[in-house]
Short mmCIF file of C-alpha atoms in Angstrom, two decimals:
data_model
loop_
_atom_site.label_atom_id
_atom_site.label_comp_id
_atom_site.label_asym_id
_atom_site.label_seq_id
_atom_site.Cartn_x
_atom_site.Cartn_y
_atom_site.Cartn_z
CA UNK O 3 13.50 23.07 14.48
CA UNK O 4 11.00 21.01 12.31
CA UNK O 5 12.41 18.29 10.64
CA UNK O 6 11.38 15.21 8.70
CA UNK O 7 13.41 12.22 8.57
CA UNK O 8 12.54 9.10 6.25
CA UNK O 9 14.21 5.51 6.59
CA UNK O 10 15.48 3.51 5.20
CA UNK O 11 17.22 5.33 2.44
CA UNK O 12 16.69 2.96 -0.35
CA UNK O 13 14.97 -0.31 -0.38
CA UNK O 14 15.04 -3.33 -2.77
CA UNK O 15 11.71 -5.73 -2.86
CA UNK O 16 10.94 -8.95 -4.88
CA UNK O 17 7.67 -8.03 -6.80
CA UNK O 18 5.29 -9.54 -4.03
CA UNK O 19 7.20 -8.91 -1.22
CA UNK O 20 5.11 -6.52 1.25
CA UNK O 21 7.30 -3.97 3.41
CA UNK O 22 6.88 -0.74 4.85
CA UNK O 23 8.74 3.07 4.14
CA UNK O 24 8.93 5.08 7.63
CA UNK O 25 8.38 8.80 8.04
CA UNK O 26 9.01 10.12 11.61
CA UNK O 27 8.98 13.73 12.27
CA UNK O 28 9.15 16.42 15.06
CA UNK O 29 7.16 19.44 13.88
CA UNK O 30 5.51 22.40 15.86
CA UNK O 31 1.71 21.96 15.08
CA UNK O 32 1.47 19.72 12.82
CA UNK O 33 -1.49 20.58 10.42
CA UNK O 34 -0.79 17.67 7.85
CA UNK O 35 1.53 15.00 6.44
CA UNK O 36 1.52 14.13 2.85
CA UNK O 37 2.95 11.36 0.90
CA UNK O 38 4.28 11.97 -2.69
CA UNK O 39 5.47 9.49 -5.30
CA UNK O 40 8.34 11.07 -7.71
CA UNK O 41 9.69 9.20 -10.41
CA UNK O 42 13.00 10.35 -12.16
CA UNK O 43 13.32 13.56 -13.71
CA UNK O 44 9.52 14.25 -12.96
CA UNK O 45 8.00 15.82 -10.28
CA UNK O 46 5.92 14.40 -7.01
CA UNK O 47 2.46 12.95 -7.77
CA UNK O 48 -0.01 13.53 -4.55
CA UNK O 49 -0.52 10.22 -2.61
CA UNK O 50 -2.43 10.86 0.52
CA UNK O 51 -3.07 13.57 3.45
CA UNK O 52 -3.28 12.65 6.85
CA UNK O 53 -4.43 14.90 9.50
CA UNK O 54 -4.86 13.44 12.70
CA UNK O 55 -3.15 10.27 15.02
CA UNK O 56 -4.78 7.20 13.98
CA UNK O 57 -5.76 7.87 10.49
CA UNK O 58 -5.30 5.59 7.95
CA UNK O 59 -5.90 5.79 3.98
CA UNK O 60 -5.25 3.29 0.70
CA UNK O 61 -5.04 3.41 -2.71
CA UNK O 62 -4.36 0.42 -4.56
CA UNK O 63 -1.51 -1.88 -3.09
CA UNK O 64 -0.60 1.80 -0.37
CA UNK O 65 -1.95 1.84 2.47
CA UNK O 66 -0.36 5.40 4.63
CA UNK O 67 -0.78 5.50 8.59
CA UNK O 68 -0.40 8.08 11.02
CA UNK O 69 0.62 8.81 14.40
CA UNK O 70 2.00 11.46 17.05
CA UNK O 71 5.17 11.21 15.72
CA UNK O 72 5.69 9.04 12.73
CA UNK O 73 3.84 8.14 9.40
CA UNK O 74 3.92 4.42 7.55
CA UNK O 75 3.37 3.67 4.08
CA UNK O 76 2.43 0.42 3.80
CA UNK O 77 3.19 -1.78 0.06
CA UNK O 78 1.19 -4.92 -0.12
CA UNK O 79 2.22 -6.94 -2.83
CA UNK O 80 4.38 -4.65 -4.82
CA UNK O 81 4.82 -4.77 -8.44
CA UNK O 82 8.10 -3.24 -10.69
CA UNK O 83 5.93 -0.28 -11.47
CA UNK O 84 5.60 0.89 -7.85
CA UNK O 85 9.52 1.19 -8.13
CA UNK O 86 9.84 5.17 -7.64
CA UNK O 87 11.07 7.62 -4.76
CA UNK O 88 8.28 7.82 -2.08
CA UNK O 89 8.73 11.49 -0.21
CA UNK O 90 6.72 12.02 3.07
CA UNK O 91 6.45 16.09 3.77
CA UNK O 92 4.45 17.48 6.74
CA UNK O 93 3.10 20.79 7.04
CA UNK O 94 3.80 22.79 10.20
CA UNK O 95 1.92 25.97 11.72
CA UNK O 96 3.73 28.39 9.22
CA UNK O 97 1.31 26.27 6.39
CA UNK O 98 5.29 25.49 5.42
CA UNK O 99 5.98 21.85 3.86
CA UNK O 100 8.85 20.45 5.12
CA UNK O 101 9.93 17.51 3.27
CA UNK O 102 12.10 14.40 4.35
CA UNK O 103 14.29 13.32 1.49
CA UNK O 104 12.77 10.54 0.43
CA UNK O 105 13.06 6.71 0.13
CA UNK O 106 14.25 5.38 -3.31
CA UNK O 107 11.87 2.13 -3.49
CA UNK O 108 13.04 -0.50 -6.29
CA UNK O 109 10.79 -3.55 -7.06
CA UNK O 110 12.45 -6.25 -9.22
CA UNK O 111 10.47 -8.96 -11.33
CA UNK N 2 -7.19 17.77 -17.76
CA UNK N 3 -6.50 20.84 -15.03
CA UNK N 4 -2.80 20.36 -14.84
CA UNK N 5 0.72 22.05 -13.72
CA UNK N 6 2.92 22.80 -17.05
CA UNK N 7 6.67 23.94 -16.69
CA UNK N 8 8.49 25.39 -19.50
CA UNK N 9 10.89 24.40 -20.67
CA UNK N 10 11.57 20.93 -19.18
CA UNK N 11 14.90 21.08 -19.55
CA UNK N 12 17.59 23.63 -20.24
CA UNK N 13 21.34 24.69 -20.59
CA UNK N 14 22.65 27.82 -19.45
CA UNK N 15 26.19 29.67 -19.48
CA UNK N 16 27.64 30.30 -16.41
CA UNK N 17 26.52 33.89 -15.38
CA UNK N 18 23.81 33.85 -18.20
CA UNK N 19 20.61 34.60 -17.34
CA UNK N 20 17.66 31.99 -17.35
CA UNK N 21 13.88 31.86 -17.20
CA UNK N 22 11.84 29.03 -16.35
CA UNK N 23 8.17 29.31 -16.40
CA UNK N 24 4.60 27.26 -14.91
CA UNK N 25 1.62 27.86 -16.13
CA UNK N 26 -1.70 26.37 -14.42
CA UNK N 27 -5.11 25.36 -15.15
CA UNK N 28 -6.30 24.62 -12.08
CA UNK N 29 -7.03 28.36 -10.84
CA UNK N 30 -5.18 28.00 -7.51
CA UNK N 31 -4.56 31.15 -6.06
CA UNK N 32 -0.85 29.47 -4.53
CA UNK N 33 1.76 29.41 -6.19
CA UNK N 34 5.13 27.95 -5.27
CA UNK N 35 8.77 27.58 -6.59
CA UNK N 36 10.94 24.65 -4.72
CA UNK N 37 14.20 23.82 -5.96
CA UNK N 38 15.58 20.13 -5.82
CA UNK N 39 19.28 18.68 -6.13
CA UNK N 40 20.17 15.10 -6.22
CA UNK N 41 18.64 12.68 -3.85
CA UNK N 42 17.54 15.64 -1.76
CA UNK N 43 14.14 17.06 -0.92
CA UNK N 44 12.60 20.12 -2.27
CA UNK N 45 13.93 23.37 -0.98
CA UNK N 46 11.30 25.89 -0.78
CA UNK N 47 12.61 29.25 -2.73
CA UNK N 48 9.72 31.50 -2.84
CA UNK N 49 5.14 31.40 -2.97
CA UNK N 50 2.81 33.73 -4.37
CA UNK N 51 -0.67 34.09 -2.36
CA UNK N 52 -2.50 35.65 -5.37
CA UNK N 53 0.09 38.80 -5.21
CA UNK N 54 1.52 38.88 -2.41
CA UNK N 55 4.95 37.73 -2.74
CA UNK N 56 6.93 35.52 0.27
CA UNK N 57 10.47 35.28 0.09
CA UNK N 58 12.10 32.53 2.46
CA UNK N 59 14.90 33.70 3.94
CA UNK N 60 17.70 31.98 2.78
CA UNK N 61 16.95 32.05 -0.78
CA UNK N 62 19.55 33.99 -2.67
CA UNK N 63 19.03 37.19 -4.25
CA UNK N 64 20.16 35.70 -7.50
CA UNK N 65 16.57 33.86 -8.16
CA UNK N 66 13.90 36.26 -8.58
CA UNK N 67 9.88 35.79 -9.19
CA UNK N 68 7.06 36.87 -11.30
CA UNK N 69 3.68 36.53 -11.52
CA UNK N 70 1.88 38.55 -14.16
CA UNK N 71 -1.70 36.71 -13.85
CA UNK N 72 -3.18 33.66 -11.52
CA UNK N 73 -2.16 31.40 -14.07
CA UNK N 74 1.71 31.76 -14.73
CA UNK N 75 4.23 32.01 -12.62
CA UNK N 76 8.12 32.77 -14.06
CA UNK N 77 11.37 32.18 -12.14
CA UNK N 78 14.37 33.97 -12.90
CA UNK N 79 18.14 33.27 -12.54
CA UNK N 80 20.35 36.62 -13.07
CA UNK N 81 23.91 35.09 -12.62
CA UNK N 82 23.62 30.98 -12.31
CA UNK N 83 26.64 29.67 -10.73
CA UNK N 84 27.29 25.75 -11.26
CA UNK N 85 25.90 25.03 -7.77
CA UNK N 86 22.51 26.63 -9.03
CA UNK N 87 22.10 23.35 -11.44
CA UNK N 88 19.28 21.73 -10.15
CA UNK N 89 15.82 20.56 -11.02
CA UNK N 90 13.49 22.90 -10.14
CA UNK N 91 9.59 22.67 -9.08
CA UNK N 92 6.75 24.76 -9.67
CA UNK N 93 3.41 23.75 -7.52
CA UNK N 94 -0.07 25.08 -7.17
CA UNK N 95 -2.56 24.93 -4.23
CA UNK N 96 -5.96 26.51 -4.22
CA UNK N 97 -5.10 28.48 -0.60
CA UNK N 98 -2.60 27.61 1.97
CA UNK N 99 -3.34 26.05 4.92
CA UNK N 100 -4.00 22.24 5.11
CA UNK N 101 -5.06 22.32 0.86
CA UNK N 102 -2.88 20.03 -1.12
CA UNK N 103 0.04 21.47 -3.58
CA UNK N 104 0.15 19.76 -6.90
CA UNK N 105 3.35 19.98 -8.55
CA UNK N 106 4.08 19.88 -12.36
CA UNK N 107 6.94 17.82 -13.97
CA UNK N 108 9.79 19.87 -13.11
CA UNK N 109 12.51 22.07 -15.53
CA UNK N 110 15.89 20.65 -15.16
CA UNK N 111 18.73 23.24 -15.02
CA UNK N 112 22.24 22.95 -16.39
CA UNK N 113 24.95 25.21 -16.03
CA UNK N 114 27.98 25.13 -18.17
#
């Protein structure tokens, strides 16, 4: 069964303090993994697609990395406004997404 | 700006009393999707429109129903909501499935009394 699992759960940074959000997955063909931001009561905002082992893209202070079986996003730097739930959904050979449920990311001043 | 727009953003229902919600689109995606999300979980997947063509997944209840009158708006419909149907629920657009991205708007969140 495909499945999606995101660690840690929740994660508290000083503003400035790099870390990374982890997005491992077992999926049967594996077509794409997306990264979402969702802030509460909204819905996700498109991050990044990845497509193949080895691919890597940024935007700002995100970096998101991919391999054969799990998917970094990397925060450099982070500032309070990054502070928002980070969901990591890949999309399997049934053009399905199949989202993990998220990790709550809180960045204090 | 093309966009994702879900009416209303929030509402209040009755137990057992019907509800609409509805998403609209500018961006002319031919994909449509409904997902519904609970607390601190991900999006459950309820039901896509490929222009027409309807998809039901299979374990999504025969309470929530779906209409699409045009490309642009999409309506999803609640016959009996029971208090475990409170959620907050998604509407998203792609322009074809496949590897194209889905774009979600801001979400309606559901109450029931």
């Amino acid at each position: 069964e495909d499945q999606v699992t995101q660690s840690p759960e929740a994660l508290r940074l000083q503003e400035g303090e790099s870390s990374s959000l982890n997005c491992s997955y077992t999926v049967s063909g594996l077509r794409g993994l997306f990264w979402y931001r969702q802030d509460p009561g909204k819905g996700p905002e498109f991050l990044f697609t990845l497509y193949s082992a080895g691919e890597e893209k940024e935007k700002e202070r995100l970096k998101a990395t991919l391999t054969k079986k799990e998917s970094f996003l990397h925060i450099t730097a982070p500032k309070p406004e990054d502070s928002a739930t980070y969901l990591c959904a890949v999309q399997d050979n049934t053009d399905k997404l199949i989202f993990g449920t998220g990790t709550r990311l809180q960045v204090f001043p | 700006d093309a966009m994702v727009i879900q009416n209303p953003r929030y509402q209040v229902t009755q137990f057992g009393k019907p509800v609409t919600l509805s998403c609209s689109q500018t961006l002319n995606h031919n994909v449509m999707y409904w997902y519904q999300q609970k607390s601190s979980q991900a999006p459950k997947l309820l039901f896509h429109y490929y222009d027409k063509d309807f998809n039901n997944e299979a374990d999504t209840p025969d309470n929530f129903q779906s209409r699409r009158p045009n490309t642009s708006f999409c309506f999803l419909d609640i016959r009996s909501p029971g208090l475990g149907d409170a959620a907050m629920y998604l509407c998203a657009t792609s322009s074809r499935t496949g590897l194209d991205t889905q774009y979600f708007g801001p979400g309606t969140r559901l109450t029931v009394l």
